[in-house]
Amino acid sequence: MAPKPEAQSTGTIGDIMVPRVARVRHSRLDGPDTWTLDLDDETFSAGSYVPGQFNMMMAFGVGEVPISMSGDPSKPDLIHTVRAVGAVSAALTQLKPGDVLGLRGPFGVGWPMAEMDGRDVVIVAGGVGLAPLRSLIYHLINERERYGDIAILYGTRSPDDILYRDELENWRGRFDLEVDVTVDHAAGPWHGHVGVVTTLIPHATFDPLNTIALTCGPEIMMRFTIAALKDAGVADEAIYLSMERSMKCAVGFCGHCQFGPVFVCRDGPVFRYDRVRSLLPVKEL
Ligand SMILES: Cc1cc2nc3c(=O)[nH]c(=O)nc-3n(C[C@H](O)[C@H](O)[C@H](O)COP(=O)(O)OP(=O)(O)OC[C@H]3O[C@@H](n4cnc5c(N)ncnc54)[C@H](O)[C@@H]3O)c2cc1C
Ligand code: FES
């Protein structure tokens, strides 16, 4: 069964701003500087978020950052994958089993689950952008018969940076998924593609007139991905992207994540491309 799209935080602004306490059950190194945390959160249950939604994760005494759910949405496990890029994300990756952290969420608008029914699905991920898409991939696999061809195209800097390596190998071993990985630079025993992720798009199997395409990664990568999808014949209305902006309240209150007339926390982070096309050149304030 698809997760319920209405899964959103409720309550007053005061309630929503107060983090609940969760505990780390397990943590696993999933790439350089990147850890996947399995959390014990007593408010969490299977189906309580839509893939693409995020939580605000608080490292006590350091700060709070938005991080997407990256687990299987049909399972009662709350999973987040965090890359250490600054003070807060580094503190989160250093948490050990038994340590506590603060959580608010789930927040935001996730991937368009209903739109994908009966259509081909093309997923284009860059770097840690695979994390917000992993929940969606689990869902597509769980309900495989509902979709047409599925292509998962992943690009990262080097073979050492590949996230979820074991899962990518498992997914690639299935007959009902197309999985292609490319790296920007390769040294040593790498026999796969070398080049940016957009070079994989012309080789993927999908009917551009019956496809939903989803992308997440650095903004420059998403811009080139969108151009390549359009060259392949995918309409603007069939392309969705997950935007990244720094956040404070996460509920459309403080204006920190404002992106033209929309707030990324409340109206996104997933947007249909034609709705934000004119805003994409707008830099973060
Ligand atoms: C909706 C949403 C979902 C997200 N989901 C995830 C997720 O699942 N996993 C995850 O690891 N991150 C995710 N992020 C990004 C994450 O929120 C940021 O990496 C985090 O806020 C950085 O905070 P910081 O205090 O650690 O670093 P900061 O002090 O804010 O930044 C330190 C330095 O790193 C740079 N920086 C900031 N963010 C990034 C980045 N993403 N990549 C490279 N350099 C960066 C900054 O420009 C700065 O130079 C998500 C962001 C949003 C908006
Ligand atoms: S983070 Fe406050 S409005 Fe989006």
mmCIF file of C-alpha atoms and ligand atoms in Angstrom:
data_model
loop_
_atom_site.group_PDB
_atom_site.id
_atom_site.type_symbol
_atom_site.label_atom_id
_atom_site.label_comp_id
_atom_site.label_asym_id
_atom_site.label_seq_id
_atom_site.Cartn_x
_atom_site.Cartn_y
_atom_site.Cartn_z
ATOM 1 C CA MET A 1 0.000 0.000 0.000
ATOM 2 C CA ALA A 2 1.366 3.488 -0.858
ATOM 3 C CA PRO A 3 2.286 5.691 2.109
ATOM 4 C CA LYS A 4 -0.427 8.221 2.902
ATOM 5 C CA PRO A 5 0.362 11.600 1.286
ATOM 6 C CA GLU A 6 -1.333 13.405 4.166
ATOM 7 C CA ALA A 7 1.429 12.278 6.540
ATOM 8 C CA GLN A 8 2.450 15.693 7.901
ATOM 9 C CA SER A 9 3.180 17.239 11.256
ATOM 10 C CA THR A 10 0.195 18.634 13.083
ATOM 11 C CA GLY A 11 -0.200 20.756 16.185
ATOM 12 C CA THR A 12 0.551 24.368 17.108
ATOM 13 C CA ILE A 13 3.724 26.166 16.024
ATOM 14 C CA GLY A 14 4.929 25.762 19.618
ATOM 15 C CA ASP A 15 4.454 21.966 19.499
ATOM 16 C CA ILE A 16 6.108 21.734 16.111
ATOM 17 C CA MET A 17 9.171 23.703 17.219
ATOM 18 C CA VAL A 18 9.878 21.465 20.217
ATOM 19 C CA PRO A 19 12.045 18.470 19.300
ATOM 20 C CA ARG A 20 11.209 15.031 20.659
ATOM 21 C CA VAL A 21 14.051 12.895 21.912
ATOM 22 C CA ALA A 22 15.132 9.894 19.849
ATOM 23 C CA ARG A 23 17.944 7.438 20.415
ATOM 24 C CA VAL A 24 20.441 5.912 17.975
ATOM 25 C CA ARG A 25 19.899 2.156 17.653
ATOM 26 C CA HIS A 26 22.568 1.483 15.107
ATOM 27 C CA SER A 27 24.908 3.463 12.859
ATOM 28 C CA ARG A 28 26.736 2.329 9.741
ATOM 29 C CA LEU A 29 29.449 3.986 7.654
ATOM 30 C CA ASP A 30 27.950 4.208 4.159
ATOM 31 C CA GLY A 31 30.593 6.185 2.278
ATOM 32 C CA PRO A 32 33.330 8.696 3.087
ATOM 33 C CA ASP A 33 32.025 11.006 5.849
ATOM 34 C CA THR A 34 28.550 9.504 5.399
ATOM 35 C CA TRP A 35 26.715 7.520 8.059
ATOM 36 C CA THR A 36 23.311 5.870 8.058
ATOM 37 C CA LEU A 37 21.543 6.089 11.422
ATOM 38 C CA ASP A 38 18.758 3.762 12.536
ATOM 39 C CA LEU A 39 16.773 5.671 15.175
ATOM 40 C CA ASP A 40 14.445 4.686 17.956
ATOM 41 C CA ASP A 41 11.623 7.274 17.831
ATOM 42 C CA GLU A 42 8.511 6.163 19.684
ATOM 43 C CA THR A 43 6.204 8.354 17.560
ATOM 44 C CA PHE A 44 7.370 6.711 14.337
ATOM 45 C CA SER A 45 5.530 3.888 12.553
ATOM 46 C CA ALA A 46 5.486 2.287 9.102
ATOM 47 C CA GLY A 47 3.830 4.527 6.504
ATOM 48 C CA SER A 48 4.124 7.669 8.632
ATOM 49 C CA TYR A 49 5.947 9.667 5.977
ATOM 50 C CA VAL A 50 6.046 10.041 2.207
ATOM 51 C CA PRO A 51 9.417 9.330 0.527
ATOM 52 C CA GLY A 52 11.093 12.691 -0.065
ATOM 53 C CA GLN A 53 9.929 14.217 3.233
ATOM 54 C CA PHE A 54 12.483 15.194 5.875
ATOM 55 C CA ASN A 55 12.997 15.544 9.602
ATOM 56 C CA MET A 56 14.848 18.328 11.408
ATOM 57 C CA MET A 57 17.613 16.481 13.271
ATOM 58 C CA MET A 58 19.137 18.208 16.273
ATOM 59 C CA ALA A 59 22.585 17.481 17.676
ATOM 60 C CA PHE A 60 22.085 18.861 21.180
ATOM 61 C CA GLY A 61 24.327 21.848 21.893
ATOM 62 C CA VAL A 62 25.358 22.131 18.235
ATOM 63 C CA GLY A 63 22.316 22.809 16.056
ATOM 64 C CA GLU A 64 19.572 21.454 13.852
ATOM 65 C CA VAL A 65 19.543 20.556 10.122
ATOM 66 C CA PRO A 66 17.047 19.077 7.635
ATOM 67 C CA ILE A 67 17.751 15.453 6.688
ATOM 68 C CA SER A 68 15.514 13.262 4.498
ATOM 69 C CA MET A 69 14.191 9.883 5.485
ATOM 70 C CA SER A 70 16.220 7.291 3.577
ATOM 71 C CA GLY A 71 14.704 3.997 4.791
ATOM 72 C CA ASP A 72 11.987 1.677 3.524
ATOM 73 C CA PRO A 73 8.697 3.547 4.155
ATOM 74 C CA SER A 74 6.804 0.283 4.643
ATOM 75 C CA LYS A 75 8.988 -0.696 7.614
ATOM 76 C CA PRO A 76 8.766 0.633 11.174
ATOM 77 C CA ASP A 77 12.435 1.752 11.137
ATOM 78 C CA LEU A 78 13.364 5.430 11.027
ATOM 79 C CA ILE A 79 16.513 5.679 8.898
ATOM 80 C CA HIS A 80 18.512 8.780 7.961
ATOM 81 C CA THR A 81 21.744 9.021 5.966
ATOM 82 C CA VAL A 82 23.902 12.027 6.835
ATOM 83 C CA ARG A 83 27.031 13.349 5.115
ATOM 84 C CA ALA A 84 29.308 15.398 7.365
ATOM 85 C CA VAL A 85 29.802 18.761 5.639
ATOM 86 C CA GLY A 86 29.735 21.159 8.620
ATOM 87 C CA ALA A 87 29.323 21.379 12.376
ATOM 88 C CA VAL A 88 25.817 19.944 12.777
ATOM 89 C CA SER A 89 25.994 17.199 10.188
ATOM 90 C CA ALA A 90 29.427 16.149 11.515
ATOM 91 C CA ALA A 91 28.055 15.959 15.073
ATOM 92 C CA LEU A 92 25.148 13.780 13.861
ATOM 93 C CA THR A 93 27.478 11.371 12.065
ATOM 94 C CA GLN A 94 29.517 10.953 15.250
ATOM 95 C CA LEU A 95 26.523 9.725 17.293
ATOM 96 C CA LYS A 96 26.922 6.165 18.572
ATOM 97 C CA PRO A 97 24.317 3.535 19.528
ATOM 98 C CA GLY A 98 22.548 4.705 22.699
ATOM 99 C CA ASP A 99 23.232 8.433 22.079
ATOM 100 C CA VAL A 100 20.260 10.799 21.957
ATOM 101 C CA LEU A 101 19.303 13.480 19.446
ATOM 102 C CA GLY A 102 16.310 15.752 18.827
ATOM 103 C CA LEU A 103 13.781 15.222 16.045
ATOM 104 C CA ARG A 104 11.024 17.330 14.517
ATOM 105 C CA GLY A 105 8.955 16.235 11.552
ATOM 106 C CA PRO A 106 8.165 14.715 9.135
ATOM 107 C CA PHE A 107 7.985 17.926 7.116
ATOM 108 C CA GLY A 108 7.498 18.982 3.528
ATOM 109 C CA VAL A 109 6.067 17.597 0.327
ATOM 110 C CA GLY A 110 7.491 14.272 -0.850
ATOM 111 C CA TRP A 111 7.861 12.637 -4.261
ATOM 112 C CA PRO A 112 4.636 12.473 -6.363
ATOM 113 C CA MET A 113 3.686 8.863 -5.596
ATOM 114 C CA ALA A 114 0.332 8.851 -7.408
ATOM 115 C CA GLU A 115 1.783 10.412 -10.577
ATOM 116 C CA MET A 116 4.111 7.425 -11.055
ATOM 117 C CA ASP A 117 1.330 4.800 -11.216
ATOM 118 C CA GLY A 118 1.412 2.938 -14.549
ATOM 119 C CA ARG A 119 4.314 5.010 -15.896
ATOM 120 C CA ASP A 120 8.014 4.523 -16.516
ATOM 121 C CA VAL A 121 10.126 6.068 -13.750
ATOM 122 C CA VAL A 122 13.589 7.563 -14.251
ATOM 123 C CA ILE A 123 15.584 8.427 -11.139
ATOM 124 C CA VAL A 124 18.704 10.573 -11.530
ATOM 125 C CA ALA A 125 20.741 11.032 -8.337
ATOM 126 C CA GLY A 126 24.002 12.805 -7.615
ATOM 127 C CA GLY A 127 26.196 12.176 -4.548
ATOM 128 C CA VAL A 128 24.279 12.136 -1.253
ATOM 129 C CA GLY A 129 21.176 13.046 -3.315
ATOM 130 C CA LEU A 130 20.623 9.278 -3.537
ATOM 131 C CA ALA A 131 19.543 9.298 0.143
ATOM 132 C CA PRO A 132 16.173 11.096 -0.323
ATOM 133 C CA LEU A 133 15.539 8.871 -3.346
ATOM 134 C CA ARG A 134 16.338 5.587 -1.583
ATOM 135 C CA SER A 135 12.989 5.595 0.269
ATOM 136 C CA LEU A 136 11.258 6.042 -3.052
ATOM 137 C CA ILE A 137 13.281 3.198 -4.635
ATOM 138 C CA TYR A 138 12.230 0.861 -1.787
ATOM 139 C CA HIS A 139 8.610 1.829 -2.380
ATOM 140 C CA LEU A 140 8.877 1.245 -6.161
ATOM 141 C CA ILE A 141 10.426 -2.185 -5.539
ATOM 142 C CA ASN A 142 7.781 -3.071 -2.899
ATOM 143 C CA GLU A 143 5.028 -2.285 -5.415
ATOM 144 C CA ARG A 144 6.951 -3.162 -8.580
ATOM 145 C CA GLU A 145 3.918 -4.351 -10.572
ATOM 146 C CA ARG A 146 2.361 -0.871 -10.474
ATOM 147 C CA TYR A 147 5.087 0.735 -12.607
ATOM 148 C CA GLY A 148 6.541 0.424 -16.104
ATOM 149 C CA ASP A 149 10.303 0.463 -16.728
ATOM 150 C CA ILE A 150 12.366 1.814 -13.835
ATOM 151 C CA ALA A 151 15.829 3.305 -14.412
ATOM 152 C CA ILE A 152 18.075 4.342 -11.509
ATOM 153 C CA LEU A 153 20.980 6.491 -12.709
ATOM 154 C CA TYR A 154 23.546 7.467 -10.096
ATOM 155 C CA GLY A 155 26.614 9.664 -10.399
ATOM 156 C CA THR A 156 29.225 10.437 -7.799
ATOM 157 C CA ARG A 157 32.767 11.807 -7.633
ATOM 158 C CA SER A 158 34.823 8.606 -7.423
ATOM 159 C CA PRO A 159 34.300 4.864 -6.828
ATOM 160 C CA ASP A 160 35.115 5.414 -3.129
ATOM 161 C CA ASP A 161 32.212 7.884 -2.846
ATOM 162 C CA ILE A 162 29.521 5.420 -3.974
ATOM 163 C CA LEU A 163 26.719 5.411 -1.417
ATOM 164 C CA TYR A 164 24.750 2.210 -0.569
ATOM 165 C CA ARG A 165 27.170 0.119 -2.650
ATOM 166 C CA ASP A 166 25.675 -3.254 -1.586
ATOM 167 C CA GLU A 167 22.137 -2.167 -2.344
ATOM 168 C CA LEU A 168 23.090 -0.745 -5.734
ATOM 169 C CA GLU A 169 24.672 -4.113 -6.545
ATOM 170 C CA ASN A 170 21.553 -5.979 -5.397
ATOM 171 C CA TRP A 171 19.259 -3.702 -7.357
ATOM 172 C CA ARG A 172 21.474 -4.065 -10.414
ATOM 173 C CA GLY A 173 21.146 -7.864 -10.110
ATOM 174 C CA ARG A 174 17.347 -7.696 -10.533
ATOM 175 C CA PHE A 175 15.814 -8.239 -13.950
ATOM 176 C CA ASP A 176 13.116 -5.634 -13.418
ATOM 177 C CA LEU A 177 15.331 -2.592 -12.682
ATOM 178 C CA GLU A 178 17.909 -0.779 -14.777
ATOM 179 C CA VAL A 179 20.706 0.520 -12.552
ATOM 180 C CA ASP A 180 23.638 2.481 -13.954
ATOM 181 C CA VAL A 181 26.417 4.115 -11.956
ATOM 182 C CA THR A 182 29.012 6.576 -13.176
ATOM 183 C CA VAL A 183 31.890 8.397 -11.500
ATOM 184 C CA ASP A 184 33.489 11.735 -12.360
ATOM 185 C CA HIS A 185 37.039 10.432 -11.874
ATOM 186 C CA ALA A 186 38.314 6.885 -11.577
ATOM 187 C CA ALA A 187 41.632 5.588 -10.369
ATOM 188 C CA GLY A 188 42.400 1.914 -9.754
ATOM 189 C CA PRO A 189 40.156 -1.020 -10.599
ATOM 190 C CA TRP A 190 36.968 0.668 -11.788
ATOM 191 C CA HIS A 191 35.376 -0.900 -14.851
ATOM 192 C CA GLY A 192 32.189 1.155 -14.878
ATOM 193 C CA HIS A 193 31.252 4.418 -16.595
ATOM 194 C CA VAL A 194 33.339 7.550 -16.176
ATOM 195 C CA GLY A 195 31.585 10.864 -16.824
ATOM 196 C CA VAL A 196 28.772 12.977 -15.455
ATOM 197 C CA VAL A 197 25.423 11.363 -14.655
ATOM 198 C CA THR A 198 23.650 13.070 -17.553
ATOM 199 C CA THR A 199 25.650 10.897 -19.989
ATOM 200 C CA LEU A 200 23.646 7.880 -18.744
ATOM 201 C CA ILE A 201 20.263 9.358 -19.690
ATOM 202 C CA PRO A 202 20.370 8.696 -23.484
ATOM 203 C CA HIS A 203 21.142 4.997 -22.779
ATOM 204 C CA ALA A 204 18.310 4.404 -20.276
ATOM 205 C CA THR A 205 15.149 2.582 -21.353
ATOM 206 C CA PHE A 206 11.976 4.650 -20.930
ATOM 207 C CA ASP A 207 9.154 6.043 -23.012
ATOM 208 C CA PRO A 208 9.574 9.834 -22.685
ATOM 209 C CA LEU A 209 5.863 10.360 -23.311
ATOM 210 C CA ASN A 210 4.894 8.080 -20.421
ATOM 211 C CA THR A 211 7.621 8.812 -17.875
ATOM 212 C CA ILE A 212 7.977 10.558 -14.536
ATOM 213 C CA ALA A 213 11.558 11.687 -13.889
ATOM 214 C CA LEU A 214 12.877 12.512 -10.420
ATOM 215 C CA THR A 215 16.190 14.104 -9.576
ATOM 216 C CA CYS A 216 18.107 15.030 -6.438
ATOM 217 C CA GLY A 217 21.685 16.221 -6.075
ATOM 218 C CA PRO A 218 23.744 19.383 -6.306
ATOM 219 C CA GLU A 219 21.762 22.151 -8.022
ATOM 220 C CA ILE A 220 24.130 22.404 -10.993
ATOM 221 C CA MET A 221 23.783 18.644 -11.558
ATOM 222 C CA MET A 222 19.967 18.908 -11.439
ATOM 223 C CA ARG A 223 20.003 21.730 -14.015
ATOM 224 C CA PHE A 224 22.041 19.632 -16.476
ATOM 225 C CA THR A 225 19.896 16.588 -15.699
ATOM 226 C CA ILE A 226 16.722 18.499 -16.506
ATOM 227 C CA ALA A 227 18.235 19.705 -19.798
ATOM 228 C CA ALA A 228 19.197 16.109 -20.713
ATOM 229 C CA LEU A 229 15.728 14.787 -19.793
ATOM 230 C CA LYS A 230 14.133 17.463 -21.950
ATOM 231 C CA ASP A 231 16.486 16.558 -24.832
ATOM 232 C CA ALA A 232 15.290 12.962 -24.397
ATOM 233 C CA GLY A 233 11.692 14.169 -24.844
ATOM 234 C CA VAL A 234 10.437 14.285 -21.227
ATOM 235 C CA ALA A 235 7.987 17.165 -20.658
ATOM 236 C CA ASP A 236 8.662 19.822 -17.992
ATOM 237 C CA GLU A 237 5.469 18.718 -16.194
ATOM 238 C CA ALA A 238 6.860 15.188 -15.804
ATOM 239 C CA ILE A 239 10.113 16.248 -14.099
ATOM 240 C CA TYR A 240 10.372 16.606 -10.296
ATOM 241 C CA LEU A 241 13.361 17.816 -8.286
ATOM 242 C CA SER A 242 14.190 18.069 -4.601
ATOM 243 C CA MET A 243 15.555 21.494 -3.668
ATOM 244 C CA GLU A 244 18.055 22.151 -0.908
ATOM 245 C CA ARG A 245 18.013 25.370 1.110
ATOM 246 C CA SER A 246 19.183 25.964 4.679
ATOM 247 C CA MET A 247 16.299 25.904 7.131
ATOM 248 C CA LYS A 248 15.390 27.065 10.624
ATOM 249 C CA CYS A 249 11.697 26.539 11.464
ATOM 250 C CA ALA A 250 10.844 23.994 8.699
ATOM 251 C CA VAL A 251 7.166 24.999 8.807
ATOM 252 C CA GLY A 252 6.924 28.120 6.617
ATOM 253 C CA PHE A 253 7.256 30.525 9.515
ATOM 254 C CA CYS A 254 10.701 32.173 9.503
ATOM 255 C CA GLY A 255 11.331 32.747 5.776
ATOM 256 C CA HIS A 256 14.823 31.286 5.993
ATOM 257 C CA CYS A 257 14.316 28.879 3.095
ATOM 258 C CA GLN A 258 12.378 31.282 0.887
ATOM 259 C CA PHE A 259 12.804 30.571 -2.820
ATOM 260 C CA GLY A 260 10.959 33.270 -4.781
ATOM 261 C CA PRO A 261 7.330 33.083 -3.657
ATOM 262 C CA VAL A 262 7.657 29.580 -2.174
ATOM 263 C CA PHE A 263 9.157 28.175 0.991
ATOM 264 C CA VAL A 264 11.243 25.068 0.351
ATOM 265 C CA CYS A 265 10.367 23.613 3.782
ATOM 266 C CA ARG A 266 6.601 23.881 3.391
ATOM 267 C CA ASP A 267 5.919 23.907 -0.378
ATOM 268 C CA GLY A 268 8.833 21.529 -1.175
ATOM 269 C CA PRO A 269 11.458 20.214 -0.977
ATOM 270 C CA VAL A 270 10.050 18.284 -3.956
ATOM 271 C CA PHE A 271 8.768 20.551 -6.722
ATOM 272 C CA ARG A 272 7.445 19.906 -10.200
ATOM 273 C CA TYR A 273 10.001 21.492 -12.504
ATOM 274 C CA ASP A 274 7.598 23.717 -14.472
ATOM 275 C CA ARG A 275 6.477 25.305 -11.184
ATOM 276 C CA VAL A 276 9.997 26.448 -10.191
ATOM 277 C CA ARG A 277 11.622 26.740 -13.623
ATOM 278 C CA SER A 278 11.878 30.528 -13.470
ATOM 279 C CA LEU A 279 13.310 30.407 -9.934
ATOM 280 C CA LEU A 280 16.137 27.942 -10.492
ATOM 281 C CA PRO A 281 18.724 30.638 -11.265
ATOM 282 C CA VAL A 282 17.800 32.362 -7.917
ATOM 283 C CA LYS A 283 20.607 31.829 -5.412
ATOM 284 C CA GLU A 284 20.109 31.228 -1.696
ATOM 285 C CA LEU A 285 19.851 34.473 0.339
HETATM 286 C C1 LIG B 1 15.037 19.049 2.509
HETATM 287 C C2 LIG B 1 16.482 18.703 2.721
HETATM 288 C C3 LIG B 1 16.847 17.378 2.846
HETATM 289 C C4 LIG B 1 18.195 17.048 3.062
HETATM 290 N N1 LIG B 1 18.515 15.734 3.197
HETATM 291 C C5 LIG B 1 19.800 15.388 3.443
HETATM 292 C C6 LIG B 1 20.154 14.025 3.641
HETATM 293 O O1 LIG B 1 19.319 13.109 3.554
HETATM 294 N N2 LIG B 1 21.452 13.747 3.931
HETATM 295 C C7 LIG B 1 22.415 14.737 4.031
HETATM 296 O O2 LIG B 1 23.578 14.415 4.307
HETATM 297 N N3 LIG B 1 22.102 16.026 3.819
HETATM 298 C C8 LIG B 1 20.828 16.385 3.558
HETATM 299 N N4 LIG B 1 20.498 17.701 3.389
HETATM 300 C C9 LIG B 1 21.585 18.701 3.493
HETATM 301 C C10 LIG B 1 21.867 19.027 4.954
HETATM 302 O O3 LIG B 1 20.732 19.638 5.512
HETATM 303 C C11 LIG B 1 23.075 19.972 5.023
HETATM 304 O O4 LIG B 1 24.228 19.257 4.644
HETATM 305 C C12 LIG B 1 23.245 20.497 6.426
HETATM 306 O O5 LIG B 1 22.225 21.432 6.683
HETATM 307 C C13 LIG B 1 24.602 21.178 6.594
HETATM 308 O O6 LIG B 1 24.609 21.765 7.887
HETATM 309 P P1 LIG B 1 25.953 21.851 8.739
HETATM 310 O O7 LIG B 1 25.684 22.706 9.913
HETATM 311 O O8 LIG B 1 26.496 20.497 9.004
HETATM 312 O O9 LIG B 1 26.957 22.569 7.761
HETATM 313 P P2 LIG B 1 27.032 24.116 7.454
HETATM 314 O O10 LIG B 1 27.862 24.758 8.494
HETATM 315 O O11 LIG B 1 25.680 24.643 7.135
HETATM 316 O O12 LIG B 1 27.882 24.045 6.117
HETATM 317 C C14 LIG B 1 29.278 23.803 6.174
HETATM 318 C C15 LIG B 1 29.860 23.963 4.787
HETATM 319 O O13 LIG B 1 29.373 22.925 3.942
HETATM 320 C C16 LIG B 1 28.685 23.474 2.825
HETATM 321 N N5 LIG B 1 27.529 22.646 2.646
HETATM 322 C C17 LIG B 1 26.322 22.769 3.254
HETATM 323 N N6 LIG B 1 25.499 21.816 2.842
HETATM 324 C C18 LIG B 1 26.199 21.060 1.952
HETATM 325 C C19 LIG B 1 25.913 19.921 1.184
HETATM 326 N N7 LIG B 1 24.715 19.337 1.226
HETATM 327 N N8 LIG B 1 26.894 19.389 0.388
HETATM 328 C C20 LIG B 1 28.117 19.958 0.321
HETATM 329 N N9 LIG B 1 28.458 21.052 1.039
HETATM 330 C C21 LIG B 1 27.518 21.598 1.823
HETATM 331 C C22 LIG B 1 28.338 24.873 3.205
HETATM 332 O O14 LIG B 1 28.257 25.692 2.050
HETATM 333 C C23 LIG B 1 29.499 25.261 4.106
HETATM 334 O O15 LIG B 1 30.607 25.686 3.342
HETATM 335 C C24 LIG B 1 19.178 18.069 3.141
HETATM 336 C C25 LIG B 1 18.808 19.410 2.983
HETATM 337 C C26 LIG B 1 17.475 19.719 2.781
HETATM 338 C C27 LIG B 1 17.086 21.153 2.631
HETATM 339 S S1 FES B 2 12.714 27.153 7.283
HETATM 340 FE FE1 FES B 2 11.441 28.686 8.114
HETATM 341 S S2 FES B 2 10.172 29.180 6.443
HETATM 342 FE FE2 FES B 2 11.289 27.451 5.726
#
